[in-house]
Short mmCIF file of C-alpha atoms and ligand atoms in Angstrom, two decimals:
data_model
loop_
_atom_site.label_atom_id
_atom_site.label_comp_id
_atom_site.label_asym_id
_atom_site.label_seq_id
_atom_site.Cartn_x
_atom_site.Cartn_y
_atom_site.Cartn_z
CA MET A 141 11.08 220.83 112.59
CA SER A 142 14.12 221.61 110.45
CA MET A 143 17.45 223.25 111.15
CA ALA A 144 16.50 226.03 108.76
CA SER A 145 13.82 227.30 111.13
CA ASP A 146 16.15 227.64 114.11
CA SER A 147 19.19 229.10 112.36
CA ARG A 148 19.60 231.78 109.70
CA ALA A 149 21.92 230.03 107.27
CA PRO A 150 21.06 226.75 105.55
CA LEU A 151 22.80 223.63 106.82
CA THR A 152 26.02 223.01 104.90
CA MET A 153 28.77 220.49 105.49
CA ARG A 154 30.86 223.30 106.98
CA SER A 155 28.19 224.53 109.40
CA TRP A 156 27.54 220.95 110.47
CA LEU A 157 31.26 220.28 111.04
CA ASP A 158 31.47 223.48 113.06
CA ARG A 159 28.56 222.34 115.18
CA LEU A 160 30.33 219.03 115.82
CA ALA A 161 33.59 220.86 116.58
CA LYS A 162 32.09 223.13 119.23
CA THR A 163 30.34 220.20 120.95
CA ASP A 164 33.43 217.98 121.21
CA ARG A 165 32.34 215.60 118.47
CA LEU A 166 35.13 216.35 115.99
CA VAL A 167 38.83 215.55 116.39
CA VAL A 168 41.69 216.84 114.26
CA ALA A 169 44.48 214.55 113.08
CA ARG A 170 48.13 215.59 112.83
CA PRO A 171 49.06 216.86 109.37
CA GLY A 172 50.47 214.28 106.98
CA VAL A 173 48.41 211.17 107.77
CA ALA A 174 48.74 208.74 104.83
CA LEU A 175 45.87 208.52 102.35
CA LYS A 176 46.60 204.84 101.83
CA HIS A 177 44.84 202.96 104.66
CA GLN A 178 45.76 205.40 107.48
CA VAL A 179 42.90 207.86 107.01
CA ALA A 180 40.42 204.96 106.82
CA ALA A 181 41.98 203.12 109.78
CA ILE A 182 41.74 206.18 112.05
CA GLY A 183 38.23 206.92 110.79
CA LYS A 184 37.20 203.34 111.51
CA HIS A 185 38.72 203.42 114.98
CA LEU A 186 36.73 206.55 115.89
CA ASP A 187 33.61 205.49 113.99
CA ALA A 188 30.31 206.32 115.71
CA SER A 189 32.18 208.37 118.30
CA LYS A 190 33.95 211.32 116.62
CA ALA A 191 34.14 212.88 113.18
CA VAL A 192 37.79 213.19 112.09
CA PHE A 193 39.36 216.09 110.19
CA PHE A 194 42.69 215.34 108.45
CA PRO A 195 44.71 218.45 107.48
CA GLN A 196 47.29 217.94 104.71
CA PRO A 197 46.85 214.19 104.25
CA ASP A 198 50.03 212.97 102.53
CA GLY A 199 50.93 216.65 102.38
CA HIS A 200 47.95 217.42 100.10
CA SER A 201 46.64 220.97 100.44
CA ILE A 202 43.00 219.76 100.58
CA PRO A 203 41.94 218.32 103.97
CA VAL A 204 39.84 215.14 104.29
CA VAL A 205 36.94 214.65 106.67
CA THR A 206 35.09 211.46 107.63
CA GLY A 207 32.47 210.17 110.07
CA PHE A 208 30.32 213.27 110.50
CA MET A 209 27.01 211.38 110.34
CA SER A 210 27.94 208.15 112.07
CA ARG A 211 25.30 208.23 114.81
CA ARG A 212 21.55 208.01 114.51
CA GLU A 213 21.02 210.84 117.02
CA TRP A 214 23.37 213.15 115.06
CA ILE A 215 21.27 212.58 111.97
CA ALA A 216 18.08 213.29 113.94
CA GLU A 217 19.75 216.47 115.25
CA ALA A 218 20.65 217.59 111.71
CA MET A 219 17.00 217.05 110.77
CA GLY A 220 15.86 218.94 113.88
CA VAL A 221 13.77 216.08 115.29
CA ASP A 222 13.91 213.53 118.11
CA ASN A 223 15.36 210.11 117.42
CA SER A 224 11.88 208.59 117.71
CA GLU A 225 10.52 210.92 114.99
CA LEU A 226 13.35 210.30 112.54
CA LEU A 227 11.60 207.88 110.19
CA GLN A 228 8.30 209.78 110.10
CA ALA A 229 10.13 213.07 109.41
CA TYR A 230 12.13 211.48 106.61
CA ARG A 231 8.99 209.98 105.13
CA LYS A 232 7.25 213.35 105.24
CA ALA A 233 10.12 214.93 103.29
CA VAL A 234 10.03 212.15 100.70
CA GLU A 235 6.30 212.73 100.22
CA ASN A 236 6.65 216.54 100.02
CA PRO A 237 9.75 217.41 97.98
CA LEU A 238 10.63 221.09 97.47
CA PRO A 239 11.75 222.23 94.00
CA TRP A 240 15.25 223.69 94.05
CA ASP A 241 16.36 227.29 93.75
CA GLU A 242 18.81 228.05 90.97
CA VAL A 243 21.91 230.21 91.46
CA ALA A 244 23.52 231.65 88.28
CA ALA A 245 26.20 229.36 86.89
CA GLY A 246 29.71 230.50 87.72
CA SER A 247 28.69 232.42 90.84
CA ALA A 248 28.04 229.47 93.15
CA PRO A 249 30.56 228.73 95.93
CA CYS A 250 31.21 225.26 94.44
CA GLN A 251 32.52 226.92 91.25
CA ALA A 252 34.89 229.42 92.88
CA VAL A 253 37.90 227.56 91.45
CA VAL A 254 37.81 225.86 88.03
CA HIS A 255 40.28 223.21 86.76
CA ARG A 256 39.95 222.55 83.02
CA GLU A 257 43.14 220.50 82.90
CA VAL A 258 42.72 217.71 85.42
CA ASP A 259 44.72 214.84 86.82
CA MET A 260 42.46 212.87 89.15
CA ARG A 261 45.47 211.05 90.62
CA THR A 262 46.76 214.23 92.25
CA LEU A 263 44.07 216.92 92.17
CA LEU A 264 42.06 215.52 95.11
CA PRO A 265 43.19 213.67 98.27
CA ILE A 266 41.41 210.39 97.50
CA PRO A 267 42.04 207.68 100.12
CA THR A 268 42.58 203.97 99.58
CA HIS A 269 40.42 202.32 102.23
CA SER A 270 40.51 198.54 102.71
CA GLU A 271 43.33 196.00 102.55
CA HIS A 272 42.48 194.44 99.16
CA ASP A 273 40.96 197.50 97.47
CA SER A 274 42.34 198.00 93.97
CA GLY A 275 43.38 201.58 94.83
CA PRO A 276 41.93 204.99 95.68
CA TYR A 277 38.12 205.20 95.63
CA ILE A 278 35.71 208.11 95.82
CA THR A 279 33.17 206.78 98.34
CA ALA A 280 31.04 209.83 99.15
CA GLY A 281 30.41 211.18 95.65
CA LEU A 282 26.82 211.99 94.74
CA ILE A 283 26.34 211.03 91.10
CA ILE A 284 23.87 213.44 89.56
CA ALA A 285 22.50 212.77 86.09
CA ARG A 286 19.56 213.95 83.98
CA ASN A 287 17.03 211.71 82.29
CA PRO A 288 17.97 212.23 78.61
CA ASP A 289 14.27 212.14 77.66
CA THR A 290 12.73 214.39 80.35
CA GLY A 291 15.58 216.30 81.98
CA ILE A 292 14.46 215.15 85.44
CA GLN A 293 17.48 214.54 87.62
CA ASN A 294 18.56 211.58 89.70
CA VAL A 295 20.98 211.48 92.61
CA SER A 296 22.70 208.38 93.95
CA ILE A 297 26.00 207.39 95.51
CA ILE A 298 28.12 205.07 93.41
CA ARG A 299 31.60 203.88 94.22
CA ILE A 300 34.22 205.34 91.87
CA GLN A 301 37.67 203.95 91.21
CA VAL A 302 40.21 206.46 89.92
CA ASN A 303 42.02 204.79 87.02
CA SER A 304 44.10 207.47 85.37
CA LYS A 305 44.38 211.18 84.70
CA ASN A 306 40.79 211.65 83.57
CA ARG A 307 39.14 208.24 83.68
CA MET A 308 37.30 206.60 86.55
CA ALA A 309 35.45 203.25 86.60
CA VAL A 310 32.04 202.97 88.28
CA LEU A 311 29.73 200.26 89.56
CA MET A 312 26.17 201.09 88.51
CA LEU A 313 23.56 198.81 90.06
CA PRO A 314 20.46 198.25 87.89
CA ARG A 315 18.67 201.33 89.20
CA HIS A 316 18.10 204.94 88.17
CA THR A 317 21.51 206.15 87.00
CA TRP A 318 21.71 202.91 85.04
CA ALA A 319 18.32 203.58 83.43
CA PHE A 320 19.39 207.09 82.36
CA TYR A 321 22.65 205.67 81.02
CA GLN A 322 20.74 203.05 78.99
CA ALA A 323 18.52 205.78 77.55
CA ALA A 324 21.60 207.79 76.55
CA VAL A 325 23.31 204.73 75.04
CA LYS A 326 20.21 204.04 72.98
CA ARG A 327 20.75 207.46 71.37
CA GLY A 328 24.42 206.67 70.93
CA GLU A 329 25.36 209.39 73.42
CA SER A 330 27.43 209.42 76.58
CA LEU A 331 25.62 210.42 79.79
CA PRO A 332 26.73 213.72 81.35
CA VAL A 333 27.17 213.35 85.11
CA ALA A 334 28.44 215.36 88.04
CA VAL A 335 30.18 213.74 90.99
CA VAL A 336 29.56 215.98 93.98
CA ILE A 337 31.76 215.63 97.07
CA GLY A 338 31.28 217.45 100.37
CA VAL A 339 27.61 218.07 101.06
CA ASP A 340 25.63 218.34 104.28
CA PRO A 341 24.16 215.28 106.07
CA LEU A 342 20.61 215.97 104.85
CA THR A 343 21.59 216.07 101.17
CA LEU A 344 23.55 212.84 101.65
CA LEU A 345 20.52 211.26 103.30
CA ALA A 346 18.22 212.47 100.52
CA SER A 347 20.46 210.85 97.91
CA GLN A 348 19.63 207.46 99.39
CA ALA A 349 15.82 207.83 99.28
CA ILE A 350 14.02 204.77 97.94
CA VAL A 351 11.78 206.55 95.45
CA PRO A 352 10.57 205.75 91.93
CA LEU A 353 12.51 206.67 88.81
CA ASN A 354 12.09 210.34 87.91
CA VAL A 355 11.79 211.60 91.47
CA ASP A 356 14.55 214.19 91.97
CA GLU A 357 16.33 213.44 95.24
CA LEU A 358 17.50 217.09 95.45
CA GLY A 359 13.83 218.01 96.01
CA ILE A 360 13.83 215.67 98.99
CA ALA A 361 17.02 217.35 100.21
CA GLY A 362 15.18 220.68 100.11
CA ALA A 363 12.26 219.23 102.08
CA LEU A 364 14.67 217.87 104.70
CA HIS A 365 16.25 221.32 104.98
CA GLY A 366 12.86 222.99 105.21
CA ALA A 367 13.91 225.33 102.35
CA PRO A 368 14.65 224.81 98.65
CA LEU A 369 18.18 223.55 98.03
CA ARG A 370 20.41 226.03 96.21
CA VAL A 371 21.67 224.50 92.97
CA THR A 372 23.72 225.70 90.04
CA LYS A 373 24.29 224.51 86.48
CA CYS A 374 27.50 222.65 85.68
CA LEU A 375 29.98 224.47 83.43
CA THR A 376 30.10 221.68 80.82
CA SER A 377 26.57 220.21 80.97
CA GLU A 378 22.95 220.86 81.94
CA VAL A 379 23.32 218.94 85.22
CA ARG A 380 22.35 220.98 88.32
CA VAL A 381 24.45 220.46 91.45
CA PRO A 382 24.18 221.69 95.07
CA ALA A 383 25.63 225.22 94.96
CA ASP A 384 27.21 224.97 98.40
CA ALA A 385 29.01 221.66 97.76
CA GLU A 386 32.76 221.53 98.32
CA ILE A 387 33.87 219.81 95.09
CA VAL A 388 32.17 219.02 91.75
CA ILE A 389 33.67 216.67 89.15
CA GLU A 390 32.02 217.16 85.76
CA GLY A 391 32.22 214.35 83.23
CA ARG A 392 30.43 211.79 81.07
CA ILE A 393 29.78 208.05 81.35
CA LEU A 394 31.11 206.81 78.02
CA VAL A 395 29.02 204.69 75.65
CA GLU A 396 31.35 201.79 74.90
CA ASP A 397 34.41 202.06 77.12
CA ARG A 398 34.89 199.52 79.90
CA GLU A 399 37.77 199.24 82.37
CA MET A 400 38.54 196.90 85.26
CA GLU A 401 36.98 197.98 88.55
CA GLY A 402 37.53 196.32 91.93
CA PRO A 403 38.09 194.55 94.16
CA PHE A 404 36.50 196.92 96.66
CA GLY A 405 35.45 196.33 100.29
CA GLU A 406 31.69 197.02 100.39
CA PHE A 407 29.01 197.59 103.04
CA PRO A 408 28.54 193.89 103.98
CA LYS A 409 32.25 193.88 104.96
CA TYR A 410 33.22 191.73 101.95
CA TYR A 411 34.98 192.56 98.71
CA SER A 412 33.21 192.76 95.39
CA SER A 413 35.26 191.19 92.64
CA ALA A 414 37.06 192.93 89.83
CA GLU A 415 35.03 193.20 86.63
CA MET A 416 34.94 195.29 83.49
CA ARG A 417 32.70 198.26 84.19
CA GLU A 418 31.58 201.59 82.78
CA VAL A 419 33.92 204.58 82.64
CA ILE A 420 33.46 208.25 83.56
CA HIS A 421 35.56 210.60 81.47
CA VAL A 422 36.36 213.70 83.57
CA ASP A 423 36.11 217.05 81.77
CA THR A 424 36.33 219.67 84.51
CA VAL A 425 36.65 219.92 88.27
CA THR A 426 35.32 222.90 90.20
CA HIS A 427 35.50 223.55 93.93
CA ARG A 428 35.11 226.09 96.72
CA GLN A 429 38.00 228.19 97.91
CA ASN A 430 40.00 225.89 100.20
CA PRO A 431 37.70 222.89 99.71
CA ILE A 432 37.25 219.95 102.06
CA TYR A 433 37.13 216.39 100.72
CA HIS A 434 34.66 213.96 102.35
CA THR A 435 35.38 210.24 102.40
CA VAL A 436 33.06 207.58 103.80
CA VAL A 437 34.88 204.60 105.30
CA PRO A 438 33.12 201.61 103.73
CA ALA A 439 31.00 199.38 105.99
CA GLU A 440 31.36 201.73 108.98
CA MET A 441 28.42 203.49 110.62
CA GLU A 442 28.39 206.58 108.40
CA HIS A 443 28.05 204.29 105.38
CA LEU A 444 25.55 201.95 107.03
CA LEU A 445 23.26 204.63 108.49
CA MET A 446 23.13 206.62 105.28
CA GLY A 447 21.49 203.61 103.67
CA ALA A 448 19.54 202.39 106.68
CA ILE A 449 17.46 205.44 107.57
CA PRO A 450 15.93 206.00 104.10
CA ARG A 451 15.30 202.25 103.79
CA GLU A 452 13.69 202.01 107.22
CA ALA A 453 11.46 204.99 106.46
CA THR A 454 10.36 203.41 103.17
CA LEU A 455 9.83 199.96 104.64
CA LEU A 456 7.83 201.41 107.55
CA ALA A 457 5.58 203.35 105.17
CA HIS A 458 5.24 200.31 102.90
CA LEU A 459 4.26 197.99 105.77
CA GLN A 460 1.90 200.46 107.43
CA ARG A 461 -0.12 200.78 104.22
CA SER A 462 -1.16 197.12 104.57
CA PHE A 463 -0.69 196.58 108.31
CA PRO A 464 -1.76 199.51 110.51
CA GLY A 465 -0.56 197.57 113.58
CA VAL A 466 3.10 197.98 112.53
CA ARG A 467 4.66 200.47 114.97
CA ASP A 468 8.38 200.59 114.12
CA VAL A 469 11.07 198.90 112.04
CA HIS A 470 14.83 198.64 112.33
CA LEU A 471 17.54 197.37 109.99
CA SER A 472 20.06 196.04 112.50
CA VAL A 473 23.75 196.92 112.38
CA GLY A 474 24.76 193.23 112.60
CA GLY A 475 22.59 192.64 109.54
CA THR A 476 24.68 195.26 107.64
CA CYS A 477 21.78 197.77 108.00
CA ARG A 478 20.28 196.11 104.91
CA TYR A 479 19.60 192.39 105.34
CA HIS A 480 17.98 192.00 108.80
CA LEU A 481 14.68 193.75 109.43
CA TYR A 482 13.09 193.83 112.88
CA VAL A 483 9.41 194.78 112.92
CA LYS A 484 7.45 195.89 115.97
CA LEU A 485 3.81 194.89 115.62
CA HIS A 486 0.70 195.52 117.65
CA LYS A 487 -0.67 192.06 116.85
CA GLN A 488 -4.42 191.65 116.93
CA ARG A 489 -4.90 188.33 115.14
CA GLU A 490 -2.97 185.11 114.94
CA GLY A 491 -1.20 184.64 111.61
CA GLU A 492 -0.77 188.37 111.05
CA PRO A 493 3.03 188.31 111.65
CA LYS A 494 3.49 185.94 108.70
CA ASN A 495 1.63 188.33 106.43
CA VAL A 496 3.86 191.14 107.72
CA ILE A 497 6.93 189.00 106.94
CA MET A 498 5.75 188.46 103.34
CA GLY A 499 5.05 192.18 103.01
CA ALA A 500 8.55 193.01 104.23
CA PHE A 501 10.18 190.70 101.65
CA ALA A 502 8.24 192.54 98.97
CA GLY A 503 9.36 195.93 100.32
CA HIS A 504 13.00 195.72 99.21
CA TYR A 505 15.03 192.90 97.68
CA ASP A 506 17.85 193.47 100.19
CA VAL A 507 15.60 192.29 103.05
CA LYS A 508 16.71 188.72 103.75
CA HIS A 509 15.71 187.86 107.33
CA VAL A 510 12.69 189.36 109.08
CA VAL A 511 11.85 189.10 112.78
CA VAL A 512 8.42 190.27 113.95
CA VAL A 513 8.14 191.13 117.64
CA ASP A 514 5.51 192.51 120.00
CA GLU A 515 5.14 196.06 121.27
CA ASP A 516 7.03 195.35 124.50
CA VAL A 517 10.23 194.65 122.53
CA ASP A 518 12.58 197.48 121.45
CA VAL A 519 13.52 196.72 117.84
CA HIS A 520 16.61 198.95 118.20
CA ASP A 521 18.03 196.64 120.90
CA PRO A 522 19.34 193.36 119.39
CA LYS A 523 19.39 191.75 122.86
CA GLN A 524 15.66 192.28 123.23
CA VAL A 525 14.99 190.88 119.75
CA GLU A 526 17.09 187.81 120.57
CA TRP A 527 15.14 187.44 123.82
CA ALA A 528 11.89 187.42 121.84
CA ILE A 529 13.26 184.74 119.51
CA ALA A 530 14.44 182.72 122.51
CA THR A 531 11.08 182.82 124.31
CA ARG A 532 8.30 183.48 121.77
CA PHE A 533 9.40 181.52 118.72
CA GLN A 534 9.07 177.84 117.79
CA ALA A 535 10.87 176.89 114.59
CA ASP A 536 8.37 174.24 113.47
CA ARG A 537 5.41 176.61 113.40
CA ASP A 538 6.77 180.18 113.48
CA LEU A 539 9.38 179.98 110.71
CA LEU A 540 8.80 180.95 107.09
CA VAL A 541 11.39 180.10 104.41
CA VAL A 542 11.24 181.11 100.75
CA SER A 543 13.77 179.71 98.28
CA GLY A 544 15.18 181.24 95.16
CA ALA A 545 14.10 184.86 95.59
CA GLN A 546 15.94 187.97 94.49
CA GLY A 547 18.48 189.13 97.05
CA SER A 548 21.52 191.37 97.31
CA ILE A 549 24.29 190.61 94.83
CA LEU A 550 26.75 191.93 97.44
CA ASP A 551 25.77 189.11 99.86
CA PRO A 552 28.51 186.54 99.21
CA SER A 553 26.32 183.63 100.33
CA THR A 554 24.00 184.12 97.34
CA THR A 555 24.72 182.41 94.04
CA VAL A 556 27.68 184.70 93.43
CA ALA A 557 29.60 182.61 95.94
CA PHE A 558 29.45 179.45 93.86
CA GLY A 559 31.30 180.56 90.84
CA SER A 560 33.25 183.27 89.41
CA GLU A 561 32.70 186.32 87.38
CA ASP A 562 31.22 183.94 84.79
CA ILE A 563 27.78 183.80 86.43
CA PRO A 564 25.40 185.63 84.10
CA GLN A 565 23.95 188.81 85.55
CA GLU A 566 20.40 187.46 85.63
CA LEU A 567 21.49 184.63 87.94
CA GLN A 568 23.37 186.79 90.42
CA GLY A 569 22.04 187.49 93.90
CA ILE A 570 19.52 184.65 94.08
CA SER A 571 18.79 184.25 97.77
CA ALA A 572 16.61 182.43 100.29
CA LYS A 573 14.43 184.51 102.60
CA MET A 574 13.62 183.68 106.22
CA GLY A 575 10.96 185.13 108.48
CA LEU A 576 10.60 184.55 112.20
CA ASP A 577 7.35 185.19 114.02
CA ALA A 578 8.66 185.96 117.50
CA THR A 579 5.37 187.29 118.83
CA ARG A 580 3.44 185.85 121.76
CA PRO A 581 -0.13 184.58 121.33
CA VAL A 582 -2.82 187.27 121.30
CA LYS A 583 -4.52 185.49 124.19
CA TYR A 584 -2.67 183.70 126.98
CA SER A 585 -3.51 182.71 130.51
CA GLY A 586 -2.18 184.46 133.60
CA HIS A 587 1.21 186.10 133.16
CA VAL A 588 2.78 183.31 131.12
CA PHE A 589 3.87 185.77 128.36
CA THR A 590 4.10 188.94 130.46
CA LYS A 591 7.57 190.48 130.46
CA VAL A 592 8.83 190.85 134.01
CA LYS A 593 8.91 194.45 135.15
CA ILE A 594 9.83 195.92 138.52
CA PRO A 595 7.73 198.91 139.52
CA GLY A 596 10.10 201.90 139.64
CA GLU A 597 12.82 200.34 137.43
CA ASP A 598 12.74 203.28 135.02
CA LEU A 599 13.16 205.91 137.77
CA ASP A 600 16.46 207.67 138.52
CA PRO A 601 17.93 205.98 141.64
CA THR A 602 20.18 208.94 142.58
CA PRO A 603 17.92 210.29 145.36
CA PHE A 604 18.12 206.88 147.02
CA LEU A 605 21.93 206.71 147.00
CA GLN A 606 24.28 207.94 149.74
CA GLU A 607 27.50 209.79 149.08
CA GLY A 608 30.63 209.32 151.21
CA ALA A 609 29.46 206.10 152.79
CA ILE A 610 32.05 203.76 151.24
CA GLU A 611 34.53 203.97 154.14
CA SER A 612 31.95 203.16 156.80
CA THR A 613 30.70 200.29 154.65
CA ARG A 614 34.27 198.93 154.30
CA ARG A 615 34.63 199.06 158.11
CA PHE A 616 31.33 197.18 158.38
CA LEU A 617 32.61 194.55 155.90
CA ALA A 618 35.78 194.13 157.93
CA GLY A 619 33.59 193.20 160.88
MN1 MN B 35 16.38 207.86 92.12
#
């Protein structure tokens, strides 16, 4: 199942990049590409086609890489499964985490070089991505923190704006890192964190698992690898980080300090506004010999898929617990891989799709529009879903609308759009929900709802085609 079983060494970012390089899926830029906009522009241009390696960006000795997990089939390959098994394999890993393996502090590859005096403005090649971004942002940093009460770790990805020599502002959504931070603040203490940059695709994917508080995502990373993840203790805190990571920033989220953060172009392809937010004070940076810096270009496929696959796996498991007829789900790219959920259902009773729609809304607050389709529709093909809406949906009886529910605060059409930064937090992200039952009736007469199929349409036509017959055909056309 996993890469670990068919290769000796565990999957690292380097071994994955090498695999892409030898299969013509990685391109190398000329040295000296600008960190401001150019790296992101080239990455965006080649998104979902090639990973890009940038040597000496702006002359910096540390190279930048982007786009190495920008296709669904690459992620399936890293997991060692077929595309069709991706969600089930991910779900299995989430349900069976593997405790990590600890490497002695100081001997891990990620601690080969130690910087105790840091200047975040020059130490790492941090790109500025979008037009109106406030400046350089770390976009692929795993934030690892420990629950101050239990010591159980949490991993998430949070955007990080570099503000000065040793201060960086962060946006924490009201989830797990936030909960640990609140617990630390209650004690009057800052929260030690590590920002880990340059890990393999499976560890990145594990960081995005939708799991309860106090489930360590590094255990899920181990399960995805098929072997415990090697971790090591930070030099300045108790936080454990992936031992084979490229770069580790050690620091603390301060109790009272706030600094302006934003604007920043986010996954829905809109900017979040500038607000006063929490601050990480950087204490130490460690890295491998000759490290590689990973940046994720916001709103491009690497960013979108990293969130989509764990969400799809969770939503599929959630729906199948109540509705065994649910066969597959997909968070469409046009729906920012968050807001539009397509559900494939083996419908046995009328009305069932509306129950599935209500279940999907309850599965994750980001889910805004749900379309339920039959088994003959491929939920990964937006044209087929649109076809189902065009031919199996009637708005007066098949539409479900819910007002005033909790939605994504990054969706600008929610309440955030109507005001300014003055909207109190508890009123942000209020959103309508819409569900479309685009299934055909369970019973219908004749072939009125049978999708047209031509016997043999799936077969390879090559044996039926003639080579070298164009000239004679042209002579025939000429009469
Ligand atoms: Mn978590």
